[in-house]
């Protein structure tokens, strides 16, 4: 029995490219199916999912500014007691106004797309939140694009389809936990495998050590869970070692050595044997990761100006992206050709106090994107790394007096040297309420599916259409490639 078990695990490991016992029975599925398509060309590539937990009010992140849209925007969002409507482009910041308020921020920042990707937007003009100076610079440089009105969809929907229920729609809309899971795993809360993990399953064969294919800098996330690839979780200091295995334990070097022997010792009991194998693999992986990570250094992010205080502050998101950059810099030592990363920031559930909190969030986001772009440029890998934002959902276009409520479709950003930037992808929706692009309170009915965003990223990572259809079961219902990557 033991010989047969060892042979099964050995064969699974060879076929999947995984490390020893990590092969487990699932090793014979997606990793092997994707091997052929993922080995078409050389060179390193990575995608970075930046998840904005809480539901970003993207209607105040990317704004249409032609006269009709701007009038509708102000009519709906100028609601007492604390209107959340931003100031028009060109309005100077008011230093005497309350910090973080629309008046203190000044006008929105105009951006001018090329209007070649989606000519349907040609009659519109656009701007970014006043706190997003770095993002505007990236857009103008052609390394940032906007994906308009994206969200979970099963098939394309009209408002009539939605109201009559004549076509399927995603379950459990407007729920934080369920929509976080749907964005990350294409299914409500309880899903165990995410589409980032499934992409990792298909890409892992490109890496000499598959353990470092999917790396999360923000803890456990269903987005990163695959069927044969596991998410490797790190902190800003790198991989976390099992405590007590080095140095002195309770003042004794012998105790540390004995602890290592106890937790890694072979055992005739199959479960204990497997536990020891996994523990040994974890110890070895941590040592290998930390060695490569420690040798990779990049400049630390500078502080950013916090709009709500007008003071300098540390940016934890930028620090997380510094960690990602260091791992990318260590790619040769880690044996990585294809990687999927996950980082996140919270605080986007802006039911109240939106003016100050959202201004700070947008400033942190923009500052972190600017830092990451500069750092990737220093490493010489701008063209090889693509970052995209995701969030629970967009928020309602209507205001509750000082914030917004749960919505559906939202605008997102995609950043990188390979991005066909300075564009808006997807038809930008009509703003306001009581029109065909919203399903109540100004909740946008998405025009772009999450599957399309993932499919475009997967194609850029050199995964074929057949394999992408196993990752994104609804992709065949939509335009497969949005075109935002070269």
XYZ file of C-alpha atoms in Angstrom:
486
model
C 0.000 0.000 0.000
C 2.760 2.457 0.942
C 4.612 1.725 -2.309
C 1.493 2.320 -4.368
C 0.766 5.542 -2.531
C 4.305 6.817 -3.063
C 4.140 5.973 -6.773
C 0.833 7.827 -7.131
C 2.221 10.954 -5.480
C 5.439 10.733 -7.494
C 3.519 10.477 -10.767
C 1.170 13.309 -9.796
C 4.150 15.480 -8.900
C 5.822 14.890 -12.255
C 2.663 15.584 -14.230
C 1.756 18.771 -12.393
C 5.216 20.147 -11.753
C 4.317 20.484 -8.078
C 6.527 19.820 -5.085
C 6.318 16.264 -3.770
C 3.255 15.609 -1.693
C 1.653 18.878 -2.760
C 0.566 16.981 -5.868
C -2.343 15.225 -4.139
C -5.126 13.815 -6.299
C -6.005 17.136 -7.927
C -2.564 17.289 -9.540
C -3.843 15.516 -12.628
C -6.307 18.210 -13.679
C -5.921 21.856 -14.674
C -2.165 22.106 -14.277
C -1.595 19.453 -16.916
C -4.351 20.743 -19.208
C -2.726 24.161 -19.309
C 0.888 23.084 -19.716
C 0.984 23.123 -23.508
C -0.619 26.531 -23.943
C 1.397 28.098 -21.131
C 4.737 27.101 -22.656
C 4.456 28.968 -25.940
C 7.055 31.682 -25.300
C 9.722 32.572 -22.797
C 10.007 35.562 -20.495
C 8.505 36.489 -17.168
C 4.918 37.716 -16.709
C 2.811 38.448 -13.648
C -0.631 39.804 -12.829
C -1.471 41.597 -9.587
C -5.032 41.690 -8.243
C -5.549 44.754 -6.054
C -8.818 44.170 -4.201
C -10.611 47.170 -2.703
C -12.629 45.694 0.158
C -15.951 47.303 1.036
C -17.169 48.393 -2.391
C -15.386 51.334 -3.998
C -17.514 54.331 -4.961
C -16.029 54.343 -8.445
C -18.542 56.982 -9.565
C -16.338 59.445 -7.669
C -13.130 57.824 -8.965
C -13.815 58.097 -12.718
C -16.342 60.732 -13.782
C -17.892 61.764 -17.112
C -17.712 65.531 -17.370
C -19.566 66.548 -20.534
C -22.341 68.982 -19.685
C -25.313 66.600 -19.531
C -23.485 64.054 -17.366
C -22.042 66.712 -15.072
C -25.459 68.277 -14.548
C -26.995 64.885 -13.697
C -24.062 64.111 -11.377
C -24.529 67.315 -9.402
C -28.308 66.979 -9.287
C -28.097 63.549 -7.623
C -24.994 63.861 -5.438
C -25.556 67.323 -3.965
C -27.683 66.046 -1.082
C -27.664 67.430 2.482
C -26.286 67.298 5.048
C -22.836 66.560 3.519
C -22.979 66.549 -0.297
C -20.526 64.161 -1.944
C -20.406 65.874 -5.358
C -16.853 66.778 -6.347
C -15.920 70.146 -7.841
C -15.642 70.752 -11.570
C -12.317 70.577 -13.376
C -10.286 73.736 -12.985
C -11.703 74.754 -9.606
C -8.822 75.660 -7.326
C -8.480 73.996 -3.905
C -9.834 76.114 -1.046
C -7.243 76.111 1.709
C -9.800 77.528 4.154
C -12.255 74.648 3.622
C -12.397 71.600 5.875
C -9.582 69.152 5.085
C -10.733 66.373 2.764
C -13.903 68.186 1.686
C -14.671 68.601 -2.026
C -13.901 72.319 -1.752
C -10.523 71.648 -0.149
C -9.635 69.066 -2.801
C -10.325 71.341 -5.754
C -11.587 70.243 -9.128
C -11.536 66.786 -10.692
C -8.518 65.951 -12.871
C -9.322 65.837 -16.616
C -8.106 62.866 -18.655
C -8.328 62.665 -22.441
C -8.646 59.127 -23.849
C -7.524 58.243 -27.359
C -11.126 57.094 -28.030
C -9.977 54.292 -30.330
C -10.712 51.257 -28.145
C -14.448 51.932 -27.678
C -15.559 54.707 -30.059
C -18.996 54.590 -28.405
C -17.456 56.842 -25.729
C -16.334 59.502 -28.219
C -19.014 61.984 -27.170
C -17.986 61.809 -23.509
C -15.255 63.612 -21.575
C -13.717 62.224 -18.387
C -11.862 63.047 -15.200
C -10.363 61.349 -12.150
C -10.839 62.092 -8.459
C -8.838 65.190 -7.367
C -6.616 63.035 -5.109
C -5.405 60.860 -7.986
C -2.568 62.872 -9.474
C -0.266 59.875 -9.946
C -3.016 57.905 -11.667
C -3.612 60.813 -14.067
C 0.106 60.861 -14.881
C 0.014 57.133 -15.648
C -3.096 57.549 -17.804
C -1.527 60.391 -19.768
C 1.636 58.288 -20.234
C -0.407 55.424 -21.706
C 0.245 52.958 -18.879
C -3.175 53.140 -17.199
C -6.607 52.418 -18.651
C -10.139 52.546 -17.259
C -12.478 49.570 -17.500
C -15.973 51.055 -17.394
C -18.920 49.553 -15.532
C -17.687 46.026 -14.833
C -19.225 43.433 -12.545
C -20.324 39.816 -12.214
C -22.553 38.640 -15.067
C -23.706 35.269 -16.401
C -24.898 36.616 -19.777
C -25.264 40.157 -21.133
C -28.297 41.807 -19.510
C -30.599 44.676 -20.328
C -32.680 46.397 -17.691
C -35.745 44.572 -19.024
C -33.909 41.239 -18.694
C -33.098 42.152 -15.107
C -36.557 43.320 -14.061
C -38.436 40.450 -15.740
C -35.969 37.749 -14.737
C -35.953 36.455 -18.312
C -32.199 35.800 -18.236
C -29.947 34.466 -15.466
C -28.218 36.944 -13.220
C -25.553 36.426 -10.542
C -26.918 35.213 -7.199
C -26.922 37.225 -3.998
C -26.241 40.639 -5.477
C -25.475 43.618 -3.194
C -24.076 41.407 -0.384
C -20.507 42.172 0.696
C -19.328 38.629 1.400
C -21.098 37.057 -1.550
C -19.992 39.661 -4.057
C -16.403 39.622 -2.814
C -16.473 35.886 -3.444
C -18.213 36.280 -6.808
C -15.586 38.753 -8.004
C -12.798 36.463 -6.811
C -14.262 33.003 -7.513
C -17.278 33.568 -9.798
C -19.570 32.098 -7.120
C -21.056 33.360 -3.812
C -19.573 32.886 -0.348
C -18.536 29.281 0.199
C -16.597 28.925 -3.053
C -13.284 27.176 -2.482
C -11.409 27.872 -5.719
C -10.822 31.318 -7.222
C -10.079 32.308 -10.788
C -6.627 33.560 -9.842
C -5.953 30.104 -8.425
C -7.292 28.411 -11.550
C -5.040 30.581 -13.689
C -2.196 29.523 -11.403
C -3.071 25.868 -12.009
C -2.589 26.462 -15.725
C 0.590 28.500 -15.350
C 2.416 26.492 -12.716
C 4.233 24.246 -15.194
C 6.259 27.267 -16.303
C 7.878 27.504 -12.868
C 10.578 25.252 -11.478
C 8.969 25.657 -8.054
C 5.192 25.767 -8.331
C 4.870 26.697 -4.670
C 5.676 30.310 -5.578
C 3.200 30.609 -8.464
C 0.396 32.277 -6.458
C 1.524 34.627 -3.716
C -0.721 36.645 -1.417
C 0.594 39.630 0.531
C -2.831 40.144 2.147
C -3.575 36.870 3.898
C -5.936 34.156 2.755
C -8.079 35.006 -0.291
C -10.316 32.671 -2.259
C -9.125 34.431 -5.432
C -5.746 32.732 -5.017
C -6.942 29.199 -4.207
C -6.406 26.705 -7.014
C -7.093 23.016 -7.356
C -3.442 21.974 -7.565
C -1.724 25.250 -6.696
C -1.870 26.621 -3.173
C -1.546 30.289 -2.292
C 1.756 31.081 -0.625
C 1.143 33.751 1.982
C 3.840 36.253 2.918
C 4.127 39.437 4.913
C 6.065 42.588 4.193
C 9.077 40.946 5.803
C 8.806 37.895 3.569
C 7.782 34.343 4.379
C 6.967 33.624 8.009
C 9.050 30.860 9.576
C 7.730 28.275 12.024
C 8.609 29.665 15.427
C 11.271 28.075 17.607
C 13.205 26.167 14.925
C 16.280 28.370 14.928
C 18.372 29.933 17.650
C 17.476 29.155 21.220
C 14.126 27.803 22.335
C 13.472 28.475 26.001
C 17.154 29.359 26.237
C 18.345 26.097 24.724
C 19.755 25.449 21.255
C 19.134 21.755 21.817
C 15.417 22.413 22.368
C 15.122 24.096 18.953
C 16.852 21.137 17.310
C 14.623 18.682 19.148
C 11.480 20.572 18.111
C 12.537 20.373 14.461
C 13.135 16.636 14.815
C 9.736 16.089 16.425
C 7.677 17.908 13.799
C 9.575 16.541 10.780
C 10.234 12.961 11.906
C 9.146 10.089 9.680
C 6.235 8.021 10.926
C 4.560 4.768 9.957
C 1.118 6.252 10.472
C 0.035 7.627 7.088
C -1.471 10.853 8.402
C 1.534 11.585 10.622
C 3.880 10.763 7.745
C 2.016 13.153 5.444
C 2.025 15.885 8.086
C 5.784 15.560 8.479
C 6.297 15.711 4.706
C 4.244 18.903 4.460
C 6.068 20.429 7.434
C 9.479 19.658 5.921
C 8.360 21.128 2.625
C 7.140 24.260 4.421
C 10.436 24.708 6.233
C 12.454 24.219 3.045
C 10.176 26.543 1.062
C 10.437 29.283 3.672
C 14.219 29.064 3.662
C 14.381 29.130 -0.145
C 11.918 32.003 -0.404
C 13.552 34.078 2.295
C 17.012 33.640 0.781
C 15.865 34.974 -2.605
C 13.629 37.656 -1.069
C 16.352 39.005 1.224
C 18.678 39.415 -1.747
C 16.086 41.510 -3.610
C 15.890 45.149 -2.593
C 13.921 48.093 -3.965
C 13.483 51.643 -2.754
C 10.907 52.061 -0.002
C 7.833 54.190 -0.786
C 7.831 57.788 0.343
C 5.001 59.053 2.504
C 1.898 60.547 0.913
C -0.154 63.586 1.855
C -3.348 62.500 3.582
C -6.180 64.770 2.361
C -8.234 64.522 5.561
C -5.344 65.809 7.703
C -3.108 67.548 5.142
C -0.240 65.712 6.851
C 2.286 63.176 5.587
C 1.474 59.555 6.392
C 2.756 56.065 5.639
C 0.960 54.151 2.889
C 0.452 50.491 3.801
C -0.741 49.677 0.289
C 2.469 51.023 -1.202
C 4.421 48.906 1.287
C 2.494 45.809 0.176
C 3.326 46.610 -3.445
C 6.953 47.073 -2.408
C 6.824 43.461 -1.188
C 5.390 42.349 -4.537
C 8.155 44.222 -6.343
C 10.829 42.555 -4.197
C 9.358 39.123 -4.997
C 9.354 39.972 -8.707
C 12.973 41.059 -8.334
C 13.690 37.645 -6.803
C 12.006 35.728 -9.639
C 15.184 34.063 -10.889
C 16.048 32.752 -7.429
C 12.496 31.511 -6.979
C 12.428 29.788 -10.385
C 9.387 31.812 -11.472
C 8.293 32.568 -15.029
C 4.585 33.125 -14.340
C 3.112 34.506 -11.111
C -0.223 35.707 -9.742
C -0.220 38.148 -6.808
C -2.941 39.366 -4.457
C -2.865 42.586 -2.429
C -5.725 44.486 -0.850
C -6.814 47.577 0.995
C -9.954 48.063 3.043
C -12.165 50.919 4.172
C -14.347 51.293 1.065
C -17.713 50.673 2.760
C -18.527 54.372 2.666
C -22.090 54.557 3.945
C -21.142 57.766 5.735
C -18.333 60.314 6.013
C -17.512 59.611 2.387
C -15.884 62.919 1.556
C -12.953 62.572 3.935
C -12.557 58.781 3.875
C -12.849 58.347 0.108
C -10.427 61.200 -0.551
C -7.864 59.437 1.646
C -8.512 56.095 -0.064
C -8.099 57.583 -3.533
C -4.898 59.349 -2.475
C -3.444 56.113 -1.080
C -4.475 54.148 -4.152
C -3.009 56.681 -6.573
C 0.208 57.101 -4.607
C 0.700 53.329 -4.425
C 0.110 52.887 -8.165
C 2.629 55.601 -8.947
C 5.196 54.045 -6.619
C 4.684 50.557 -8.070
C 5.032 51.788 -11.648
C 8.275 53.625 -10.829
C 9.669 50.606 -8.999
C 8.830 48.204 -11.829
C 10.549 50.629 -14.191
C 13.666 50.523 -12.033
C 13.555 46.712 -12.148
C 13.090 46.801 -15.915
C 9.840 44.788 -15.829
C 7.104 47.354 -16.486
C 6.023 45.523 -19.645
C 5.882 42.190 -17.832
C 3.606 43.044 -14.898
C -0.063 44.058 -15.074
C -2.048 45.259 -12.053
C -5.836 45.512 -12.016
C -8.314 46.641 -9.389
C -11.345 44.707 -8.186
C -13.933 45.374 -5.474
C -17.094 43.938 -3.905
C -19.278 46.119 -6.125
C -19.787 49.707 -7.143
C -21.950 51.901 -4.963
C -25.241 53.607 -5.653
C -25.141 56.812 -7.642
C -27.656 58.258 -5.200
C -26.399 59.728 -1.951
C -27.776 59.005 1.502
C -26.681 62.438 2.697
C -23.015 61.782 3.414
C -22.301 58.460 1.707
C -23.549 55.765 -0.627
C -25.074 52.311 -0.444
C -24.398 48.932 -2.069
C -24.505 48.848 -5.860
C -23.365 46.533 -8.669
C -21.324 47.694 -11.684
C -18.145 49.697 -11.073
C -15.260 51.284 -12.935
C -11.813 49.762 -12.510
C -8.206 50.529 -13.339
C -5.610 48.410 -15.123
C -1.972 49.491 -14.963
C 1.245 48.318 -16.612
C 3.680 48.762 -19.456
C 1.809 46.222 -21.588
C -1.514 48.010 -21.052
C -2.975 49.796 -24.047
C -3.516 52.795 -21.858
C -5.044 56.229 -22.215
C -8.339 54.500 -23.055
C -11.740 53.701 -21.561
C -12.717 50.086 -22.228
C -16.398 49.253 -22.247
C -19.278 51.620 -22.867
C -19.378 54.213 -20.107
C -22.883 54.199 -18.592
C -25.371 57.018 -18.381
C -25.119 58.746 -15.025
C -28.006 59.701 -12.780
C -31.078 57.603 -12.039
C -34.143 56.204 -13.825
C -32.447 55.144 -17.050
C -31.592 51.865 -18.782
C -28.088 51.574 -17.310
C -29.229 51.304 -13.692
C -31.411 48.900 -11.726
C -32.447 51.142 -8.840
C -30.922 54.026 -6.860
C -28.343 54.404 -9.587
C -26.854 50.926 -9.174
C -25.151 50.433 -12.523
C -26.127 47.380 -14.579
C -22.671 46.086 -15.646
C -21.758 46.194 -19.293
C -18.452 44.326 -18.818
C -18.264 40.921 -17.114
C -15.609 39.889 -14.608
C -15.000 36.917 -16.919
C -13.957 39.314 -19.694
C -11.393 41.035 -17.484
C -9.993 37.675 -16.385
C -10.084 36.295 -19.915
C -8.108 39.252 -21.260
C -5.509 38.872 -18.502
C -5.343 35.103 -19.066
C -4.790 35.524 -22.790
C -1.935 37.949 -22.088
C -0.446 35.300 -19.795
C -0.527 33.005 -22.875
C -3.329 30.671 -21.834
C -5.371 29.298 -24.725
C -9.105 29.697 -25.280
C -9.976 26.097 -24.348
C -8.211 26.423 -21.010
C -9.693 29.865 -20.350
C -13.159 28.385 -20.824
C -12.438 25.992 -17.944
C -11.534 28.955 -15.725
C -14.290 31.330 -16.866
C -17.403 29.296 -17.675
C -19.356 32.372 -18.802
C -16.640 33.803 -21.045
C -18.155 32.233 -24.166
C -21.222 34.439 -23.660
C -19.219 37.643 -24.131
C -16.566 39.311 -26.248
C -13.581 37.262 -25.124
C -10.832 39.883 -25.224
C -11.473 43.485 -24.193
C -8.231 44.540 -25.856
C -6.623 46.427 -22.949
C -3.424 44.336 -23.180
C -1.067 44.096 -26.116
